[in-house]
Coordinates of C-alpha atoms in Angstrom, one line a residue:
M1 CA 15.7 6.0 -24.1
I2 CA 13.9 8.8 -22.3
S3 CA 11.0 8.9 -24.8
E4 CA 10.7 5.1 -24.8
N5 CA 10.5 5.1 -20.9
L6 CA 7.9 7.8 -21.0
N7 CA 5.8 5.9 -23.5
Q8 CA 6.1 2.7 -21.4
H9 CA 5.1 4.8 -18.3
I10 CA 2.0 6.2 -20.1
Q11 CA 0.9 2.8 -21.4
V12 CA 1.4 1.0 -18.1
L13 CA -0.4 3.8 -16.2
K14 CA -3.3 3.9 -18.7
Q15 CA -3.8 0.1 -18.5
T16 CA -3.6 0.1 -14.7
I17 CA -6.2 2.9 -14.4
H18 CA -8.4 1.3 -17.0
L19 CA -8.4 -2.1 -15.1
Y20 CA -8.3 -0.9 -11.5
K21 CA -10.0 2.6 -11.3
D22 CA -13.0 1.2 -9.4
D23 CA -10.8 -0.9 -7.1
I24 CA -8.6 2.1 -6.3
R25 CA -11.8 4.1 -5.4
F26 CA -13.1 1.1 -3.4
V27 CA -9.8 0.9 -1.4
A28 CA -9.9 4.6 -0.7
N29 CA -13.5 4.3 0.5
T30 CA -12.6 1.3 2.7
C31 CA -9.8 3.4 4.2
I32 CA -12.3 6.2 4.9
N33 CA -14.7 3.8 6.6
R34 CA -12.0 2.2 8.7
L35 CA -10.5 5.6 9.7
E36 CA -14.0 6.9 10.7
R37 CA -14.4 3.8 12.9
G38 CA -11.1 4.4 14.8
G39 CA -8.9 2.2 12.5
K40 CA -5.6 3.1 10.9
I41 CA -3.8 2.4 7.7
I42 CA -0.6 0.3 8.0
I43 CA 1.7 0.2 5.0
F44 CA 4.9 -1.7 4.2
G45 CA 7.2 -3.0 1.5
N46 CA 10.9 -3.5 0.7
G47 CA 13.4 -1.2 -0.9
G48 CA 11.6 1.3 -3.1
S49 CA 8.3 0.0 -1.8
A50 CA 9.5 0.8 1.7
A51 CA 10.1 4.3 0.6
D52 CA 6.6 4.3 -1.0
A53 CA 5.1 3.1 2.3
Q54 CA 6.8 5.9 4.2
H55 CA 5.8 8.5 1.6
M56 CA 2.1 7.4 1.8
A57 CA 2.1 7.4 5.6
A58 CA 3.6 10.9 5.6
E59 CA 0.9 12.2 3.1
L60 CA -1.8 10.8 5.4
V61 CA -0.5 11.9 8.8
G62 CA 0.7 15.3 7.4
S63 CA -1.3 16.3 4.4
F64 CA -1.4 15.4 0.7
S65 CA -2.6 18.7 -0.7
N66 CA -5.1 19.9 1.9
K67 CA -3.5 21.4 5.0
Q68 CA -7.0 22.1 6.5
R69 CA -7.9 18.4 7.2
R70 CA -7.1 16.6 10.4
A71 CA -4.2 14.2 10.6
L72 CA -5.1 10.6 9.5
S73 CA -3.9 7.6 11.4
A74 CA -1.3 5.9 9.3
I75 CA 2.0 4.1 9.9
A76 CA 4.8 2.7 7.8
L77 CA 6.3 -0.4 9.3
T78 CA 9.6 0.4 7.6
T79 CA 10.9 3.3 9.8
D80 CA 11.9 1.9 13.2
T81 CA 15.4 0.6 12.7
S82 CA 15.6 -0.9 16.2
V83 CA 12.4 -2.9 15.6
L84 CA 13.5 -3.9 12.1
T85 CA 16.9 -5.1 13.1
S86 CA 15.8 -6.8 16.3
I87 CA 13.1 -8.9 14.6
S88 CA 15.5 -9.7 11.7
N89 CA 18.2 -10.8 14.1
D90 CA 16.0 -12.6 16.7
Y91 CA 13.6 -14.2 14.3
T92 CA 14.1 -13.8 10.5
Y93 CA 13.7 -11.1 8.0
D94 CA 10.7 -13.0 6.7
E95 CA 8.9 -12.0 10.0
V96 CA 9.9 -8.3 10.0
F97 CA 6.4 -7.0 9.2
S98 CA 4.2 -9.8 10.6
R99 CA 5.6 -9.4 14.1
Q100 CA 4.9 -5.7 13.9
L101 CA 1.3 -6.4 12.8
E102 CA 0.9 -8.8 15.7
A103 CA 1.7 -5.9 18.0
L104 CA 0.0 -3.0 16.2
A105 CA -2.9 -4.1 14.0
S106 CA -6.5 -4.7 14.8
E107 CA -9.6 -5.7 12.8
K108 CA -10.4 -2.0 12.3
D109 CA -7.3 -1.5 10.2
V110 CA -6.5 -1.4 6.5
V111 CA -3.2 -3.1 5.8
I112 CA -1.4 -2.3 2.5
G113 CA 1.5 -4.5 1.4
I114 CA 3.6 -3.4 -1.5
S115 CA 5.6 -5.9 -3.6
T116 CA 6.5 -5.2 -7.2
S117 CA 6.9 -8.9 -7.8
G118 CA 4.1 -10.2 -5.6
K119 CA 6.6 -12.7 -4.2
S120 CA 8.3 -10.9 -1.2
K121 CA 8.1 -13.5 1.5
N122 CA 8.0 -10.9 4.4
V123 CA 5.2 -9.1 2.7
I124 CA 3.3 -12.3 2.1
N125 CA 3.8 -13.4 5.7
A126 CA 2.6 -10.1 7.0
L127 CA -0.5 -10.1 4.8
K128 CA -1.4 -13.5 6.0
T129 CA -1.0 -12.2 9.6
A130 CA -3.3 -9.3 8.7
K131 CA -5.9 -11.7 7.4
E132 CA -5.8 -13.7 10.6
I133 CA -6.3 -10.4 12.6
K134 CA -9.2 -9.7 10.2
C135 CA -7.8 -6.5 8.8
Y136 CA -8.8 -5.4 5.3
V137 CA -5.9 -6.5 3.2
V138 CA -4.7 -4.6 0.1
G139 CA -1.8 -5.5 -2.2
L140 CA 0.0 -3.3 -4.6
S141 CA 1.9 -5.6 -6.9
G142 CA 3.2 -6.0 -10.4
N143 CA 3.9 -8.7 -13.0
N144 CA 0.9 -11.1 -12.5
G145 CA 0.4 -10.3 -8.8
G146 CA 2.1 -13.4 -7.5
L147 CA 1.0 -14.9 -4.2
L148 CA -0.7 -11.6 -3.2
N149 CA -3.6 -12.7 -5.5
T150 CA -4.5 -15.5 -3.0
I151 CA -4.2 -13.4 0.2
C152 CA -5.5 -9.9 -0.5
D153 CA -9.1 -8.6 -0.3
K154 CA -8.0 -6.4 -3.2
N155 CA -4.7 -6.8 -5.1
I156 CA -4.1 -4.0 -7.6
I157 CA -1.7 -5.4 -10.1
V158 CA 0.4 -3.2 -12.4
S159 CA 0.8 -5.2 -15.5
S160 CA 4.5 -4.8 -16.2
S161 CA 7.6 -6.7 -15.5
H162 CA 9.8 -3.5 -15.2
T163 CA 10.2 -2.6 -11.6
S164 CA 10.5 1.1 -12.3
R165 CA 7.2 1.2 -14.3
I166 CA 5.5 -0.7 -11.5
Q167 CA 6.8 1.7 -8.8
E168 CA 5.7 4.7 -10.9
A169 CA 2.2 3.3 -11.2
H170 CA 2.2 2.4 -7.4
L171 CA 3.0 6.0 -6.6
F172 CA 0.1 7.2 -8.8
I173 CA -2.3 4.7 -7.0
E174 CA -1.0 5.8 -3.6
H175 CA -1.4 9.5 -4.5
S176 CA -4.9 8.8 -5.8
I177 CA -5.9 7.2 -2.5
C178 CA -4.4 10.1 -0.6
E179 CA -6.3 12.7 -2.7
I180 CA -9.6 10.9 -2.2
L181 CA -9.0 10.8 1.6
D182 CA -7.9 14.4 1.6
K183 CA -11.1 15.6 -0.1
H184 CA -13.3 13.4 2.2
F185 CA -11.8 14.5 5.5
L186 CA -11.9 18.2 4.6
K187 CA -15.6 18.1 5.3

């Protein structure tokens, strides 16, 4: 089983990088441009994707591999339990990220929504809100991309139906973006 999982991981990652290498670099460069103009990177998702959002924000605010660069403006919308629970209680869980974007996002920002299925209603609603605000909208999805295909400026789709393989590829993509930003902002 371990060897089979590793082979699947390698195949999914190779295919994703082959198809989306230029898009990953484009997203990283868009993040650089927006950060240099006073914008921020806002990231969110559910479950493991929420953990990915927090991980990516931590790499940007702290450092990925370069402790010499300045802190970069990034926030995960998955960390404030009071905000998450109040919005879910007072409105619905489908609005948990979109309400936060209404309060925090501007047209200078890059918004990254992570959904392994591409069907998470709260992620979709938030990405629609981000488009209304005129943010640059990025999706990290799996399967066939789902509804994120119709909303995002760039939707990087991991071609797999296995959640674990999708999440592994998402982490590689997130780390690739962080490394590009690290190298740029060392200058």
